[in-house]
Every structure is written in C-alpha cells, then in structure tokens.
Amino acid sequence: MSDTIAAIATAIVPEQGSVGIVRLSGSESVAIAKKLFHAPGQQAWESHRILYGFIRHPETDRLIDEALLLLMLAPRSYTREDVIEFHCHGGIMAVQQVLQLCIEQGARLAQPGEFTLRAFLNGRIDLTQAESISDLVGARSPQAAQTALAGLQGKLAHPIRHLRATCLDILAEVEARIDFEDDLPPLDEDLIRSQFDQVLADVTRILETADRGELLRTGLKVAIVGRPNVGKSSLLNAWSRCDRAIVTDLPGTTRDVVESQLVVGGIPIQVLDTAGIRETEDQVEKIGVERSRLAAESADLVLFTIDAQAGFTELDREIYDRVRDRPLILVINKIDLAEPTSDLPSALQIVKTAAAQNQGIDALETAILETVQSGQIQAANMDLAINQRQAAALTRAKLALQQVQVTISNQLPLDFWTIDLRSAIQALGEILGEDVTESVLDRIFSRFCIGK
C-alpha cells in the first residue's frame, strides 16, 4: 500500500488566480479529506461526485476556506489510487494552508511528476503517454499540443507495441525450432526476412520524426541578420504585430539582440532581431555586433536582410559570407521604395518585403515552412514526434534488427538469431516502459512540475 502524497496542482499567481487545487493521492486520501472537509446537509461521499463545504482546521475548527471537494476512488482515477481534490479560492494563502493541513494529517509532499509516475506504475498509462502528458503541459504551440495529445492517445505506443509483438512472434518461432526441431516443419526464412524488412521500415519511419519532435518541443530559433538600417527591426515589428524594437532612420539604433516569440504553421519560433553588423568604434555597439554574430551562429535559420534601395553592397557580401553555411532565406526589404536588386548570390530562397507597410510577411512565413519541409531543417509527420530517449531506444532496436538480418544472410545457427532479436525486443520495451530502469524513470519524471 503506497503512502499518500499531496501537492498544489494549479499555477498560483497572487491576486490573479480564480481557483487553486490541492490534490491528494493514496490510501489515506479519503480519511484525510474527511478530517478537513465539512459538507453540510446530506451530501454523499461517493466516487466522482463534487461536494460543497468548508475546510476547517481539525483541532481548532478555524475556517480555512469555502471550497469544493472532488472525490475519485480507485481504480477510476488518474493514478488508479484514491484521489481527492480540494478546489479552493485562488491566490496563495488558501491553497498553502490546505496543503499544510494535509501534510500535518499524514500526507507527504509529492515529488515532481509523482502523480503521473503512479499512473504509470499502476498500469493506467505507458511511458510514451506519460511523456506526452509532460509535452502537453509544456506545449508552446497548438501543433505541439495536438502532437502531445496524439501521443497521449497512443499514436506512438500502438505501432511500437505492434512492432514488439511481431518481434516476439518471430522469436517464438525461432526458439520453437531450436527446442523442437524434429517435431516442426523448417522455418520459413523468406517469410522471416519479409517480416524483418517491414519492421525495419516502420522503425526507420518513426525515427524520422525525431527532428520534428525537437522542433515542436524547443522551437525554431530564427535570427534576422544584416547591416545597419536595412529594416530588421521594422521586419520584427511587422511580423510580431507589435513594436518590440525601436525603429528610426539612424543606422545602429538596435544595440542588442531583441527577442520575440511567434508561432508559424504550428511551430514555435524564437525571432531574434540583431544589431546591424558593421565595423564600429562605439564600445556599446561593438558588443551588440558581437552578440549578433553569436546569434547568427546559433540560429536554426537566418533571415539575411538587405535594402532594395542600396542593393547588394560590399558589406552585405561580407556578412553573407559569414552566414552562408547556415540555413538561410534572403529578405529584400523596402521594395515599396525601390526595385529589388538583381545582383544577388545564386540559388538563394528570396522573399520580398516592405516591412514598414506590413507587406510580404505571409510570404516570409511560407518560405520558412518550405525551408523546414525541404529538409534543410528536418521535419516529418506532424502527428507523431518522438523525443531523444525514444529515438535512442529505437536506434538500438534498428541496429539489433539489422544485425539479425546479417546473421540470417551469413546462415548462422538459429541460436545466434535470438541474441540480437532479444536486444531489439528489449529496446522497444524500453520505449513503452516495460523494460526500463529506475534511474531512467527518475530522469523522465524529474522534468515534470510538482502536482502533475
């Protein structure tokens, strides 16, 4: 019987939150709740009912809060244990006092992710679903949230479970021939080869979603780079639809990197408006220029911006030579004032804008998505996106399956087949949490917030 844990399950903002929730899970949850919560009238303490009442100090009878209580008895709860939620008034004091009373009555403060860990350990969800819950909480775009929801509904678990079952079936066939060789017909090697080919193809397809998963979770870092006064700040302001950067006719106005958070095609994007890159004696501007260079080097995508009036200048060419090894889109700005220059580096993706007039922003977003989809910045199936842990396990499974194929081709005894086949099965099981160590679980759930 597990101990009872408690935590505040909602974000608490002073004077702003309307509701705060304290959650309990464990065998003593109901007993603790009955000591603290007084429900007037004849309200029944039945599972999946909401009770109205008052939270009082069990010794002094001092009123703590007027609240609702939600009762969810095992196994029909998030953790498959008895779960109690106190829905208190928002703010800090009410929920903190209620949490402290729960701890005084025998509960302990939950560790990060411990409610979800119990849901996993009690068989309510597998490990891919637990990780999807974390991704959903931390989603930075609607598409990231949809992908996390797909994972929560088994979008990844179902194919992994099917692949593992196929490998287990093959292993059973092989081991049966080892143990009962004289009683069974010969192994159909052509069928086994075709099954391995299909499993490997499916594993490879899922592995290709790893980069998409990284994009959805961490976002895309985009740096607007160029010489001074080409309209970088105007481009950021038009794109973000707010005045994030100071815009003047004076070159060198932006002295530091200005950041804005956007979402384009479901992908969270961190946009960096950098200081104009040029040689300068101004110490403050010199620091800004150096930071701009570092931002360009660390960016996933560079929007190299030039002025249509000035054309592609010698300084533009020097800056371009510094960033040309990055995924890059050439933005020709101020096309409302002059025709775009024709003297440009070849094979560049070009977008024409008039940032001050809010023109060309849609074309810019389309170009960014095309760059992502072209493979310069890897992307894949939007509904399925594995994380680094899952990708590492899938890679081990793929290598093991490939080794089995080599073993078959070399016509080695069946005993040799089972060695790498078992490794593949174990790796696939790790993704689901069926063969995973305690240290791995600690690492996964430590990233959760307390109360989830």
GROMACS .gro file of C-alpha atoms in nm, residues 266-424:
model
  159
  266GLY     CA    1   0.224   2.516  -3.560
  267ILE     CA    2   0.597   2.557  -3.492
  268PRO     CA    3   0.704   2.787  -3.206
  269ILE     CA    4   0.959   3.036  -3.331
  270GLN     CA    5   1.201   3.249  -3.132
  271VAL     CA    6   1.281   3.550  -3.352
  272LEU     CA    7   1.599   3.743  -3.279
  273ASP     CA    8   1.638   4.096  -3.417
  274THR     CA    9   2.012   4.154  -3.411
  275ALA     CA   10   2.216   4.469  -3.412
  276GLY     CA   11   2.339   4.576  -3.755
  277ILE     CA   12   2.675   4.412  -3.832
  278ARG     CA   13   2.945   4.663  -3.918
  279GLU     CA   14   3.282   4.785  -3.800
  280THR     CA   15   3.238   5.047  -3.527
  281GLU     CA   16   3.436   5.231  -3.259
  282ASP     CA   17   3.132   5.264  -3.033
  283GLN     CA   18   3.201   5.019  -2.749
  284VAL     CA   19   2.832   4.955  -2.675
  285GLU     CA   20   2.750   4.898  -3.042
  286LYS     CA   21   3.059   4.678  -3.076
  287ILE     CA   22   2.921   4.448  -2.803
  288GLY     CA   23   2.587   4.438  -2.985
  289VAL     CA   24   2.755   4.346  -3.314
  290GLU     CA   25   2.942   4.060  -3.146
  291ARG     CA   26   2.620   3.932  -2.993
  292SER     CA   27   2.460   3.948  -3.336
  293ARG     CA   28   2.732   3.730  -3.479
  294LEU     CA   29   2.687   3.477  -3.199
  295ALA     CA   30   2.307   3.479  -3.251
  296ALA     CA   31   2.355   3.411  -3.622
  297GLU     CA   32   2.592   3.122  -3.550
  298SER     CA   33   2.348   2.958  -3.305
  299ALA     CA   34   2.031   3.016  -3.509
  300ASP     CA   35   1.849   2.732  -3.685
  301LEU     CA   36   1.760   2.971  -3.968
  302VAL     CA   37   1.899   3.309  -4.074
  303LEU     CA   38   1.687   3.577  -4.239
  304PHE     CA   39   1.961   3.767  -4.421
  305THR     CA   40   1.808   4.110  -4.483
  306ILE     CA   41   1.921   4.370  -4.739
  307ASP     CA   42   1.786   4.708  -4.853
  308ALA     CA   43   1.628   4.717  -5.201
  309GLN     CA   44   1.735   5.082  -5.238
  310ALA     CA   45   2.102   5.018  -5.169
  311GLY     CA   46   2.121   4.683  -5.345
  312PHE     CA   47   2.364   4.407  -5.253
  313THR     CA   48   2.655   4.610  -5.113
  314GLU     CA   49   3.009   4.505  -5.033
  315LEU     CA   50   2.922   4.497  -4.660
  316ASP     CA   51   2.620   4.278  -4.742
  317ARG     CA   52   2.853   4.039  -4.920
  318GLU     CA   53   3.089   4.026  -4.621
  319ILE     CA   54   2.800   3.947  -4.385
  320TYR     CA   55   2.663   3.688  -4.628
  321ASP     CA   56   3.000   3.511  -4.637
  322ARG     CA   57   2.981   3.476  -4.258
  323VAL     CA   58   2.632   3.322  -4.250
  324ARG     CA   59   2.611   3.135  -4.581
  325ASP     CA   60   2.678   2.798  -4.415
  326ARG     CA   61   2.354   2.832  -4.214
  327PRO     CA   62   2.003   2.753  -4.348
  328LEU     CA   63   1.924   3.093  -4.497
  329ILE     CA   64   1.648   3.300  -4.657
  330LEU     CA   65   1.735   3.626  -4.832
  331VAL     CA   66   1.489   3.903  -4.741
  332ILE     CA   67   1.489   4.203  -4.974
  333ASN     CA   68   1.323   4.477  -4.773
  334LYS     CA   69   1.189   4.824  -4.866
  335ILE     CA   70   1.059   4.710  -5.206
  336ASP     CA   71   0.799   4.989  -5.176
  337LEU     CA   72   1.085   5.236  -5.225
  338ALA     CA   73   1.289   5.069  -5.499
  339GLU     CA   74   1.300   4.775  -5.739
  340PRO     CA   75   1.480   4.471  -5.595
  341THR     CA   76   1.842   4.436  -5.700
  342SER     CA   77   1.935   4.163  -5.950
  343ASP     CA   78   2.299   4.127  -5.841
  344LEU     CA   79   2.241   3.852  -5.584
  345PRO     CA   80   2.407   3.523  -5.489
  346SER     CA   81   2.260   3.237  -5.687
  347ALA     CA   82   2.043   2.954  -5.553
  348LEU     CA   83   1.905   3.155  -5.263
  349GLN     CA   84   1.546   3.146  -5.148
  350ILE     CA   85   1.428   3.507  -5.176
  351VAL     CA   86   1.139   3.689  -5.009
  352LYS     CA   87   1.048   4.049  -5.092
  353THR     CA   88   0.904   4.265  -4.816
  354ALA     CA   89   0.806   4.619  -4.729
  355ALA     CA   90   0.812   4.580  -4.353
  356ALA     CA   91   0.711   4.938  -4.279
  357GLN     CA   92   0.395   4.877  -4.487
  358ASN     CA   93   0.335   4.526  -4.341
  359GLN     CA   94   0.387   4.371  -4.683
  360GLY     CA   95   0.541   4.030  -4.751
  361ILE     CA   96   0.501   3.877  -4.403
  362ASP     CA   97   0.278   3.592  -4.527
  363ALA     CA   98   0.533   3.514  -4.799
  364LEU     CA   99   0.808   3.512  -4.536
  365GLU     CA  100   0.620   3.262  -4.318
  366THR     CA  101   0.553   3.043  -4.622
  367ALA     CA  102   0.924   3.048  -4.710
  368ILE     CA  103   1.017   2.946  -4.353
  369LEU     CA  104   0.779   2.650  -4.362
  370GLU     CA  105   0.912   2.549  -4.704
  371THR     CA  106   1.265   2.557  -4.565
  372VAL     CA  107   1.157   2.332  -4.279
  373GLN     CA  108   0.977   2.091  -4.513
  374SER     CA  109   1.262   2.086  -4.765
  375GLY     CA  110   1.485   1.902  -4.521
  376GLN     CA  111   1.728   2.186  -4.451
  377ILE     CA  112   1.566   2.189  -4.109
  378GLN     CA  113   1.440   1.835  -4.060
  379ALA     CA  114   1.069   1.769  -4.025
  380ALA     CA  115   0.834   1.476  -4.056
  381ASN     CA  116   0.486   1.351  -3.970
  382MET     CA  117   0.313   1.623  -3.764
  383ASP     CA  118   0.102   1.369  -3.571
  384LEU     CA  119   0.398   1.171  -3.443
  385ALA     CA  120   0.712   1.316  -3.293
  386ILE     CA  121   0.946   1.110  -3.075
  387ASN     CA  122   1.181   1.252  -2.815
  388GLN     CA  123   1.553   1.189  -2.763
  389ARG     CA  124   1.506   0.896  -2.523
  390GLN     CA  125   1.265   0.723  -2.757
  391ALA     CA  126   1.492   0.790  -3.056
  392ALA     CA  127   1.791   0.637  -2.874
  393ALA     CA  128   1.596   0.321  -2.793
  394LEU     CA  129   1.461   0.296  -3.148
  395THR     CA  130   1.813   0.335  -3.286
  396ARG     CA  131   1.932   0.044  -3.071
  397ALA     CA  132   1.637  -0.162  -3.191
  398LYS     CA  133   1.715  -0.079  -3.553
  399LEU     CA  134   2.083  -0.175  -3.518
  400ALA     CA  135   1.989  -0.503  -3.349
  401LEU     CA  136   1.738  -0.590  -3.622
  402GLN     CA  137   1.993  -0.510  -3.891
  403GLN     CA  138   2.238  -0.742  -3.717
  404VAL     CA  139   1.977  -1.020  -3.721
  405GLN     CA  140   1.948  -0.972  -4.096
  406VAL     CA  141   2.326  -1.008  -4.128
  407THR     CA  142   2.312  -1.323  -3.914
  408ILE     CA  143   2.045  -1.471  -4.142
  409SER     CA  144   2.240  -1.380  -4.456
  410ASN     CA  145   2.551  -1.546  -4.316
  411GLN     CA  146   2.345  -1.862  -4.248
  412LEU     CA  147   2.448  -1.877  -3.884
  413PRO     CA  148   2.263  -2.117  -3.646
  414LEU     CA  149   1.926  -2.013  -3.507
  415ASP     CA  150   2.076  -1.958  -3.160
  416PHE     CA  151   2.262  -1.657  -3.298
  417TRP     CA  152   1.938  -1.506  -3.429
  418THR     CA  153   1.791  -1.486  -3.082
  419ILE     CA  154   2.074  -1.276  -2.931
  420ASP     CA  155   2.011  -0.957  -3.131
  421LEU     CA  156   1.639  -1.025  -3.160
  422ARG     CA  157   1.613  -1.016  -2.782
  423SER     CA  158   1.808  -0.688  -2.779
  424ALA     CA  159   1.560  -0.537  -3.025
   0.00000   0.00000   0.00000
